[in-house]
């Protein structure tokens, strides 16, 4: 009887050790595919930007635009931008909240676009050396997204990432025109 109990204890300890070995020190990510895709994109952009992206600097984000009409966005485009911003903030970066500013073109139905001023002016005004921008295109089964970090001093793309989000019923809702 004691031998069986000792054996069961050994099996239990082994299983616990194996489970612990599979554990990650990563903060649990979102379980929604759209959110996970945007957070993955942000992590990649941070790695790719390297020295061009300093944690103590402020960044600016624009709504992601429809690639077929760069002056329009959608709820999807606004959420894509905001979800990437969330991931950047989790990683220790700061963003200027552009929804509260009048230095860019803002249409409540479309989003905030970097149209009304040159990017260099925004950089100086907000001390933001890098801007997050993006575009998306809707296809039959996916929404294809490109996210970029642009250095405002010279408009050079310092990081870019392409990814796809499945075109689901939720995505169709987020892409509907705002009434």
mmCIF file of C-alpha atoms in Angstrom:
data_model
loop_
_atom_site.group_PDB
_atom_site.id
_atom_site.type_symbol
_atom_site.label_atom_id
_atom_site.label_comp_id
_atom_site.label_asym_id
_atom_site.label_seq_id
_atom_site.Cartn_x
_atom_site.Cartn_y
_atom_site.Cartn_z
ATOM 1 C CA UNK A 1 0.000 0.000 0.000
ATOM 2 C CA UNK A 2 2.806 2.430 0.905
ATOM 3 C CA UNK A 3 4.633 1.535 -2.285
ATOM 4 C CA UNK A 4 1.540 2.423 -4.371
ATOM 5 C CA UNK A 5 1.104 5.752 -2.548
ATOM 6 C CA UNK A 6 4.766 6.616 -3.087
ATOM 7 C CA UNK A 7 4.426 5.716 -6.756
ATOM 8 C CA UNK A 8 1.309 7.900 -7.123
ATOM 9 C CA UNK A 9 3.120 10.780 -5.452
ATOM 10 C CA UNK A 10 6.060 10.394 -7.830
ATOM 11 C CA UNK A 11 3.711 10.422 -10.832
ATOM 12 C CA UNK A 12 1.946 13.520 -9.502
ATOM 13 C CA UNK A 13 5.232 15.367 -8.927
ATOM 14 C CA UNK A 14 6.410 14.434 -12.428
ATOM 15 C CA UNK A 15 3.169 15.702 -13.979
ATOM 16 C CA UNK A 16 3.376 18.964 -12.056
ATOM 17 C CA UNK A 17 6.969 19.489 -13.181
ATOM 18 C CA UNK A 18 6.011 18.818 -16.798
ATOM 19 C CA UNK A 19 3.095 21.234 -16.590
ATOM 20 C CA UNK A 20 5.339 23.903 -15.089
ATOM 21 C CA UNK A 21 7.877 23.397 -17.886
ATOM 22 C CA UNK A 22 5.148 24.169 -20.411
ATOM 23 C CA UNK A 23 4.168 27.362 -18.605
ATOM 24 C CA UNK A 24 5.164 30.672 -20.108
ATOM 25 C CA UNK A 25 6.228 33.875 -18.423
ATOM 26 C CA UNK A 26 4.338 35.738 -21.130
ATOM 27 C CA UNK A 27 1.344 37.765 -20.069
ATOM 28 C CA UNK A 28 -1.744 35.924 -21.297
ATOM 29 C CA UNK A 29 -2.866 37.440 -24.570
ATOM 30 C CA UNK A 30 -6.316 38.123 -25.832
ATOM 31 C CA UNK A 31 -8.321 35.131 -26.974
ATOM 32 C CA UNK A 32 -9.920 36.981 -29.895
ATOM 33 C CA UNK A 33 -8.151 36.413 -33.241
ATOM 34 C CA UNK A 34 -8.433 40.070 -34.310
ATOM 35 C CA UNK A 35 -6.989 41.393 -31.057
ATOM 36 C CA UNK A 36 -4.271 38.727 -31.006
ATOM 37 C CA UNK A 37 -3.272 39.588 -34.590
ATOM 38 C CA UNK A 38 -2.966 43.295 -33.782
ATOM 39 C CA UNK A 39 -0.987 42.611 -30.594
ATOM 40 C CA UNK A 40 1.356 40.263 -32.502
ATOM 41 C CA UNK A 41 1.866 42.997 -35.106
ATOM 42 C CA UNK A 42 2.756 45.554 -32.431
ATOM 43 C CA UNK A 43 5.303 43.234 -30.820
ATOM 44 C CA UNK A 44 6.909 42.620 -34.219
ATOM 45 C CA UNK A 45 7.016 46.355 -35.027
ATOM 46 C CA UNK A 46 8.772 47.072 -31.722
ATOM 47 C CA UNK A 47 11.429 44.444 -32.457
ATOM 48 C CA UNK A 48 11.909 45.612 -36.047
ATOM 49 C CA UNK A 49 12.126 49.342 -35.211
ATOM 50 C CA UNK A 50 15.046 48.804 -32.855
ATOM 51 C CA UNK A 51 16.803 52.038 -31.863
ATOM 52 C CA UNK A 52 14.284 54.170 -33.778
ATOM 53 C CA UNK A 53 11.711 53.398 -31.094
ATOM 54 C CA UNK A 54 12.624 54.590 -27.610
ATOM 55 C CA UNK A 55 10.363 53.705 -24.652
ATOM 56 C CA UNK A 56 10.670 57.233 -23.216
ATOM 57 C CA UNK A 57 9.465 58.951 -26.406
ATOM 58 C CA UNK A 58 5.863 59.766 -27.263
ATOM 59 C CA UNK A 59 4.268 58.202 -30.313
ATOM 60 C CA UNK A 60 1.276 59.151 -32.451
ATOM 61 C CA UNK A 61 -1.199 56.732 -34.044
ATOM 62 C CA UNK A 62 -3.633 57.328 -36.887
ATOM 63 C CA UNK A 63 -6.693 55.278 -37.757
ATOM 64 C CA UNK A 64 -5.918 52.602 -40.305
ATOM 65 C CA UNK A 65 -7.274 53.583 -43.699
ATOM 66 C CA UNK A 66 -9.031 51.631 -46.416
ATOM 67 C CA UNK A 67 -6.324 51.084 -49.045
ATOM 68 C CA UNK A 68 -8.864 51.784 -51.803
ATOM 69 C CA UNK A 69 -9.652 55.219 -50.368
ATOM 70 C CA UNK A 70 -6.982 56.499 -48.011
ATOM 71 C CA UNK A 71 -9.246 59.259 -46.666
ATOM 72 C CA UNK A 72 -11.735 56.779 -45.219
ATOM 73 C CA UNK A 73 -11.624 54.320 -42.396
ATOM 74 C CA UNK A 74 -14.152 52.238 -40.520
ATOM 75 C CA UNK A 75 -14.747 50.920 -37.060
ATOM 76 C CA UNK A 76 -12.324 48.143 -38.026
ATOM 77 C CA UNK A 77 -9.638 50.701 -38.989
ATOM 78 C CA UNK A 78 -10.080 52.634 -35.770
ATOM 79 C CA UNK A 79 -10.041 49.471 -33.653
ATOM 80 C CA UNK A 80 -6.974 48.092 -35.445
ATOM 81 C CA UNK A 81 -5.031 51.236 -34.601
ATOM 82 C CA UNK A 82 -6.271 51.351 -31.012
ATOM 83 C CA UNK A 83 -5.504 47.663 -30.399
ATOM 84 C CA UNK A 84 -1.945 48.094 -31.658
ATOM 85 C CA UNK A 85 -1.628 51.135 -29.377
ATOM 86 C CA UNK A 86 -2.812 48.988 -26.446
ATOM 87 C CA UNK A 87 -0.067 46.480 -27.132
ATOM 88 C CA UNK A 88 2.572 49.225 -27.443
ATOM 89 C CA UNK A 89 1.447 50.657 -24.083
ATOM 90 C CA UNK A 90 1.646 47.192 -22.492
ATOM 91 C CA UNK A 91 5.240 47.067 -23.770
ATOM 92 C CA UNK A 92 6.044 50.405 -22.106
ATOM 93 C CA UNK A 93 5.565 52.953 -24.907
ATOM 94 C CA UNK A 94 3.557 56.193 -24.617
ATOM 95 C CA UNK A 95 1.108 57.603 -27.134
ATOM 96 C CA UNK A 96 -0.336 61.082 -27.529
ATOM 97 C CA UNK A 97 -4.128 60.663 -27.585
ATOM 98 C CA UNK A 98 -4.986 62.220 -30.934
ATOM 99 C CA UNK A 99 -8.735 62.029 -30.405
ATOM 100 C CA UNK A 100 -8.324 64.914 -27.967
ATOM 101 C CA UNK A 101 -6.205 67.062 -30.296
ATOM 102 C CA UNK A 102 -7.146 69.508 -33.035
ATOM 103 C CA UNK A 103 -3.862 69.277 -34.919
ATOM 104 C CA UNK A 104 -5.053 66.556 -37.253
ATOM 105 C CA UNK A 105 -8.128 66.019 -39.340
ATOM 106 C CA UNK A 106 -10.744 64.228 -37.283
ATOM 107 C CA UNK A 107 -14.078 63.037 -38.611
ATOM 108 C CA UNK A 108 -16.027 61.136 -35.993
ATOM 109 C CA UNK A 109 -17.396 58.800 -38.651
ATOM 110 C CA UNK A 110 -14.026 57.995 -40.143
ATOM 111 C CA UNK A 111 -11.217 58.449 -37.625
ATOM 112 C CA UNK A 112 -8.132 60.560 -37.227
ATOM 113 C CA UNK A 113 -5.915 60.988 -40.248
ATOM 114 C CA UNK A 114 -2.573 62.638 -40.656
ATOM 115 C CA UNK A 115 -3.794 64.935 -43.424
ATOM 116 C CA UNK A 116 -4.159 68.483 -42.171
ATOM 117 C CA UNK A 117 -0.483 68.952 -41.273
ATOM 118 C CA UNK A 118 2.827 67.630 -42.365
ATOM 119 C CA UNK A 119 4.105 64.745 -40.283
ATOM 120 C CA UNK A 120 7.182 66.815 -39.393
ATOM 121 C CA UNK A 121 4.940 69.507 -37.841
ATOM 122 C CA UNK A 122 3.218 66.888 -35.696
ATOM 123 C CA UNK A 123 6.563 65.510 -34.664
ATOM 124 C CA UNK A 124 7.728 68.911 -33.466
ATOM 125 C CA UNK A 125 4.468 69.859 -31.779
ATOM 126 C CA UNK A 126 4.068 66.596 -29.879
ATOM 127 C CA UNK A 127 7.731 65.591 -29.661
ATOM 128 C CA UNK A 128 6.812 62.331 -31.392
ATOM 129 C CA UNK A 129 9.663 60.863 -33.422
ATOM 130 C CA UNK A 130 7.578 57.946 -34.728
ATOM 131 C CA UNK A 131 4.025 57.616 -36.068
ATOM 132 C CA UNK A 132 1.957 54.419 -36.310
ATOM 133 C CA UNK A 133 -0.075 54.221 -39.521
ATOM 134 C CA UNK A 134 -1.752 51.429 -41.409
ATOM 135 C CA UNK A 135 -3.970 50.345 -44.244
ATOM 136 C CA UNK A 136 -6.339 47.454 -44.780
ATOM 137 C CA UNK A 137 -7.970 45.739 -47.754
ATOM 138 C CA UNK A 138 -11.025 43.522 -47.597
ATOM 139 C CA UNK A 139 -11.013 40.280 -49.606
ATOM 140 C CA UNK A 140 -13.415 37.341 -49.695
ATOM 141 C CA UNK A 141 -11.992 35.452 -46.717
ATOM 142 C CA UNK A 142 -9.564 37.860 -45.025
ATOM 143 C CA UNK A 143 -8.855 41.470 -44.222
ATOM 144 C CA UNK A 144 -5.254 42.179 -45.170
ATOM 145 C CA UNK A 145 -3.567 44.716 -42.916
ATOM 146 C CA UNK A 146 -0.279 46.583 -43.197
ATOM 147 C CA UNK A 147 0.972 48.403 -40.102
ATOM 148 C CA UNK A 148 3.960 50.756 -40.302
ATOM 149 C CA UNK A 149 6.078 52.852 -37.989
ATOM 150 C CA UNK A 150 7.297 55.971 -39.779
ATOM 151 C CA UNK A 151 10.130 58.141 -38.494
ATOM 152 C CA UNK A 152 8.713 61.654 -38.612
ATOM 153 C CA UNK A 153 12.012 63.478 -39.137
ATOM 154 C CA UNK A 154 12.424 62.094 -42.661
ATOM 155 C CA UNK A 155 9.285 59.990 -43.371
ATOM 156 C CA UNK A 156 11.340 56.788 -43.497
ATOM 157 C CA UNK A 157 9.522 53.550 -42.680
ATOM 158 C CA UNK A 158 11.448 52.022 -39.770
ATOM 159 C CA UNK A 159 9.194 48.986 -39.337
ATOM 160 C CA UNK A 160 6.408 47.369 -41.319
ATOM 161 C CA UNK A 161 4.312 44.274 -40.773
ATOM 162 C CA UNK A 162 1.699 42.579 -42.970
ATOM 163 C CA UNK A 163 -0.923 40.247 -41.581
ATOM 164 C CA UNK A 164 -4.427 38.973 -42.222
ATOM 165 C CA UNK A 165 -7.509 38.826 -40.029
ATOM 166 C CA UNK A 166 -10.250 36.333 -40.964
ATOM 167 C CA UNK A 167 -13.256 38.062 -42.553
ATOM 168 C CA UNK A 168 -15.941 36.933 -40.136
ATOM 169 C CA UNK A 169 -19.410 38.175 -39.307
ATOM 170 C CA UNK A 170 -17.870 40.420 -36.639
ATOM 171 C CA UNK A 171 -15.514 41.919 -39.220
ATOM 172 C CA UNK A 172 -18.400 42.615 -41.608
ATOM 173 C CA UNK A 173 -20.090 44.517 -38.783
ATOM 174 C CA UNK A 174 -16.937 46.533 -38.068
ATOM 175 C CA UNK A 175 -16.589 47.410 -41.759
ATOM 176 C CA UNK A 176 -20.138 48.711 -42.213
ATOM 177 C CA UNK A 177 -20.458 52.423 -42.933
ATOM 178 C CA UNK A 178 -21.301 54.477 -39.855
ATOM 179 C CA UNK A 179 -24.762 56.013 -40.077
#
